[in-house]
Structure formats: structure tokens, C-alpha cells
Amino acid sequence: MSHFSTIKTKIKDYDTLVKALNNLGQDVTGNNQELVVSGAHGKGHETVVADIAIGTDIGFRYNTVSQTYELVTDLHTWSQPVPVERFLDKLAQEYALVHIKSQTVEDGYEIVEEKRELDGSVELVVTRWTSDGDN
Amino acid sequence: MKQHTIRYRIRQDGLVEELVEGVLGESCEQLTRTMEDNLGEISFRKLTPEYYQQPEFKPAKIVIEDNLN
């Protein structure tokens, strides 16, 4: 064992975000959708341009300051089966899983184990053989 | 050949625990730095005993000549 780290996932990559949303069963529309994100009663809706959209009232917009994608939505018309906080947690977990799998495979690792634990976490084990002296 | 293993535990809230096994010295940090940079930010890090071990090296052969005769 060499080190142990805890990493807080940040949603930074467009393609990984789209893939994670798809894996969670969301239909996603691509770049620069006009999104209606406020006003539940049909009049005076404000529109917000988002980079990725789910339907017409949930979107993700890239924040150039934090360099992450942020959720834009209307909490009054939120129609997902889970509350917004849980939605974001599930997305972060799926995003991390998609990212780690593609990055480790790209680095020459093989995924030897993937299992979902009872507490809802996902255990992923990857290995790679290297010659002596090549750490 | 050496086997490097990385164990990830991706928690329900997206927090990722990463445990690197089988890599001696600082090279384990280089190994996972790309991942850590791209995925998010490190909120905790603990070095395990293996970190403090130096990678094995092969000592040069030393010949001591016996000049006593």
C-alpha cells in the first residue's frame, strides 16, 4: 500500500457528464438549448441558455469561474423521482464511475472487479502489470 | 513483473476513496495524480508505510582484492 486519498468529485467534463446522465436513464439534448427554468404558471417565463438539457426545465451550464458544470432548474416544477440533492449525488457518483473507468483503461489498467455494495457505494478494482523498476 | 492495484470506492454522494497498492516510494503519487487532477479535488490523503520504502535497487558488484600476499 502506498497511499490513500479521498477525492471530492467535480463535474468538469462535458462528454463524461452526458454519459453519466444517459447511464442514469436521462434523455439529454446537446449544446446550447434554450431552457425555461422559471415561472411555473405559464406566463413570463425566463429562458436560460444551458449547455446540456434534460427536457425543458433541467439543464447544466458551465461556470467558467469554478470550471465546473452547474445545475440550472426550477425547483417549483422539479419532476424527477428523487429530490434535487439526491439527484446531484447520484449524478456525481455516476460521473466518478464513468470517469475512473475510462481513465484507468486509457492508462492500461484492467478492471478486475466492479460491484455495488449494500450501502449504495461502488467498489472498483483495477490492476496493471509493469516491469521491475518501472513504477 | 509487478502488479499495481488501485482500489476505488465511489460513495453514494460521489466522494471517491482511492487506495494504491504495490507501488513503492513517490511514484505512486505520479501514478494517480492525473486522476486526482481530472476528477476533482483531494479532501484527504494519507501515506501508507510502503510510501516510505525506497524502490529496490541492484547494488553494483564490489570486488575486494586481496593484496595481503
Coordinates of C-alpha atoms in Angstrom, one line a residue:
Chain A
M1 CA 0.0 0.0 0.0
S2 CA 1.3 3.4 -0.9
H3 CA -1.3 6.0 -0.3
F4 CA -4.9 6.5 0.4
S5 CA -6.8 9.5 -0.9
T6 CA -10.3 10.9 -0.8
I7 CA -11.4 12.9 -3.8
K8 CA -14.4 15.1 -4.0
T9 CA -15.9 14.7 -7.5
K10 CA -16.3 17.8 -9.6
I11 CA -18.2 17.8 -12.8
K12 CA -15.8 19.2 -15.3
D13 CA -16.0 17.2 -18.5
Y14 CA -18.8 17.5 -21.0
D15 CA -18.7 14.1 -22.5
T16 CA -18.4 12.3 -19.1
L17 CA -21.4 14.3 -17.9
V18 CA -23.5 13.3 -20.9
K19 CA -22.6 9.7 -20.5
A20 CA -23.3 9.7 -16.8
L21 CA -26.8 11.3 -17.4
N22 CA -27.5 8.7 -20.1
N23 CA -26.5 5.9 -17.7
L24 CA -29.0 7.3 -15.2
G25 CA -31.7 7.0 -17.8
Q26 CA -32.0 10.6 -18.7
D27 CA -32.6 11.8 -22.3
V28 CA -30.2 14.5 -22.9
T29 CA -30.1 17.2 -25.6
G30 CA -26.9 18.7 -26.7
N31 CA -25.3 22.1 -26.8
N32 CA -27.0 25.4 -26.1
Q33 CA -30.6 24.5 -25.5
E34 CA -33.0 27.3 -24.7
L35 CA -34.2 26.3 -21.3
V36 CA -37.3 27.6 -19.5
V37 CA -36.2 27.5 -15.9
S38 CA -38.5 29.7 -14.0
G39 CA -42.2 30.6 -13.6
A40 CA -44.5 27.6 -13.0
H41 CA -47.6 29.2 -14.3
G42 CA -47.0 29.6 -17.9
K43 CA -46.5 33.3 -18.2
G44 CA -43.4 35.4 -18.0
H45 CA -41.0 32.5 -18.2
E46 CA -37.4 33.4 -18.2
T47 CA -35.2 31.5 -20.5
V48 CA -31.7 30.4 -19.7
V49 CA -29.2 29.0 -22.1
A50 CA -27.7 25.8 -20.9
D51 CA -25.0 23.5 -22.4
I52 CA -26.9 20.3 -21.7
A53 CA -30.6 19.9 -21.2
I54 CA -32.9 17.3 -19.8
G55 CA -36.4 18.1 -21.1
T56 CA -37.2 21.8 -20.9
D57 CA -36.6 22.6 -17.2
I58 CA -33.4 21.0 -16.2
G59 CA -30.0 22.0 -17.6
F60 CA -26.3 22.2 -16.9
R61 CA -24.4 25.3 -17.5
Y62 CA -20.6 25.6 -17.5
N63 CA -19.3 28.1 -14.9
T64 CA -16.0 29.5 -16.1
V65 CA -15.0 30.7 -12.7
S66 CA -15.4 27.3 -10.9
Q67 CA -14.7 25.4 -14.1
T68 CA -17.5 23.0 -13.4
Y69 CA -20.9 22.3 -14.7
E70 CA -23.8 23.6 -12.6
L71 CA -27.4 22.6 -12.4
V72 CA -30.0 25.2 -13.6
T73 CA -33.5 24.3 -12.9
D74 CA -36.8 25.5 -11.5
L75 CA -37.3 23.9 -8.1
H76 CA -41.1 24.6 -8.3
T77 CA -41.5 22.4 -11.3
W78 CA -38.9 19.8 -10.3
S79 CA -40.4 16.5 -11.6
Q80 CA -37.6 13.9 -11.1
P81 CA -38.5 11.0 -8.8
V82 CA -35.8 12.0 -6.3
P83 CA -35.2 15.3 -4.6
V84 CA -32.7 17.6 -6.2
E85 CA -29.9 16.9 -3.7
R86 CA -30.2 13.2 -4.2
F87 CA -30.3 13.7 -8.0
L88 CA -26.9 15.6 -7.8
D89 CA -25.4 13.0 -5.5
K90 CA -26.4 10.2 -7.8
L91 CA -25.0 12.1 -10.8
A92 CA -21.7 12.7 -9.0
Q93 CA -21.4 9.0 -8.2
E94 CA -22.1 8.0 -11.8
Y95 CA -19.9 10.7 -13.2
A96 CA -17.0 9.5 -11.0
L97 CA -17.6 5.9 -12.1
V98 CA -17.6 6.7 -15.8
H99 CA -14.5 8.9 -15.4
I100 CA -12.5 6.4 -13.4
K101 CA -13.3 3.5 -15.7
S102 CA -12.4 5.4 -18.9
Q103 CA -9.2 7.0 -17.4
T104 CA -7.8 3.7 -15.9
V105 CA -8.5 1.8 -19.1
E106 CA -6.7 4.5 -21.1
D107 CA -3.8 4.2 -18.7
G108 CA -3.5 0.5 -19.4
Y109 CA -5.3 -0.9 -16.4
E110 CA -7.7 -3.7 -16.5
I111 CA -11.0 -3.6 -14.5
V112 CA -11.0 -6.8 -12.4
E113 CA -13.9 -6.1 -10.1
E114 CA -16.9 -3.8 -10.0
K115 CA -19.7 -4.3 -7.5
R116 CA -22.3 -2.3 -5.8
E117 CA -22.3 -2.6 -2.1
L118 CA -25.3 -2.7 0.2
D119 CA -24.8 0.9 1.3
G120 CA -25.0 2.0 -2.4
S121 CA -21.3 2.7 -2.9
V122 CA -19.5 1.1 -5.8
E123 CA -16.3 -0.8 -5.4
L124 CA -13.9 -0.8 -8.4
V125 CA -10.6 -2.6 -8.5
V126 CA -8.1 -2.1 -11.4
T127 CA -4.7 -3.7 -11.9
R128 CA -1.8 -3.3 -14.3
W129 CA 1.4 -5.3 -14.7
T130 CA 4.6 -3.4 -15.1
S131 CA 8.2 -4.5 -15.4
D132 CA 10.5 -4.2 -12.4
G133 CA 11.9 -0.8 -11.9
D134 CA 9.1 0.8 -13.9
N135 CA 6.9 2.2 -11.2
Chain B
M1 CA 6.8 -8.0 -13.3
K2 CA 5.0 -6.2 -10.6
Q3 CA 1.3 -5.8 -10.2
H4 CA -0.1 -2.4 -9.4
T5 CA -3.6 -2.4 -7.9
I6 CA -5.8 0.6 -7.4
R7 CA -9.0 0.2 -5.4
Y8 CA -11.7 2.8 -5.7
R9 CA -14.8 3.1 -3.5
I10 CA -17.2 5.5 -5.1
R11 CA -19.7 6.6 -2.4
Q12 CA -23.3 7.4 -2.9
D13 CA -22.6 11.1 -2.8
G14 CA -19.8 10.9 -5.4
L15 CA -16.9 11.0 -2.9
V16 CA -14.2 8.7 -4.1
E17 CA -11.8 6.8 -1.9
E18 CA -8.7 5.7 -3.7
L19 CA -6.2 3.2 -2.4
V20 CA -3.0 2.5 -4.3
E21 CA -1.2 -0.8 -3.6
G22 CA 2.1 -2.3 -4.7
V23 CA 3.9 0.9 -5.6
L24 CA 6.9 1.9 -3.7
G25 CA 8.0 5.5 -2.9
E26 CA 6.8 8.7 -4.5
S27 CA 6.0 7.1 -7.9
C28 CA 2.5 6.1 -6.6
E29 CA 1.7 9.8 -6.4
Q30 CA 2.6 10.4 -10.0
L31 CA 0.5 7.4 -11.0
T32 CA -2.7 8.8 -9.7
R33 CA -2.1 12.5 -10.0
T34 CA -3.8 12.7 -13.4
M35 CA -6.9 11.0 -12.0
E36 CA -7.0 13.3 -9.0
D37 CA -6.5 16.4 -11.1
N38 CA -9.2 15.5 -13.6
L39 CA -11.8 14.1 -11.2
G40 CA -12.0 16.8 -8.6
E41 CA -10.1 17.9 -5.6
I42 CA -8.4 15.9 -2.8
S43 CA -10.1 16.3 0.5
F44 CA -7.9 13.8 2.4
R45 CA -4.6 12.0 1.9
K46 CA -2.7 9.5 4.0
L47 CA 0.5 7.9 3.1
T48 CA 0.9 4.3 3.9
P49 CA 4.1 2.6 5.1
E50 CA 5.0 1.5 1.6
Y51 CA 5.4 5.1 0.6
Y52 CA 8.4 5.5 2.9
Q53 CA 10.2 2.5 1.4
Q54 CA 12.6 3.2 -1.4
P55 CA 12.3 1.2 -4.6
E56 CA 14.6 -1.7 -4.8
F57 CA 17.9 -1.1 -6.4
K58 CA 20.6 -3.6 -7.6
P59 CA 23.9 -2.9 -5.8
A60 CA 26.9 -2.8 -8.0
K61 CA 29.3 -5.8 -7.5
I62 CA 32.2 -4.8 -5.4
V63 CA 35.4 -6.8 -5.7
I64 CA 37.8 -6.5 -2.9
E65 CA 41.2 -7.5 -4.0
D66 CA 43.3 -9.4 -1.5
N67 CA 46.6 -7.7 -1.5
L68 CA 48.0 -9.3 1.6
N69 CA 50.0 -11.8 -0.2

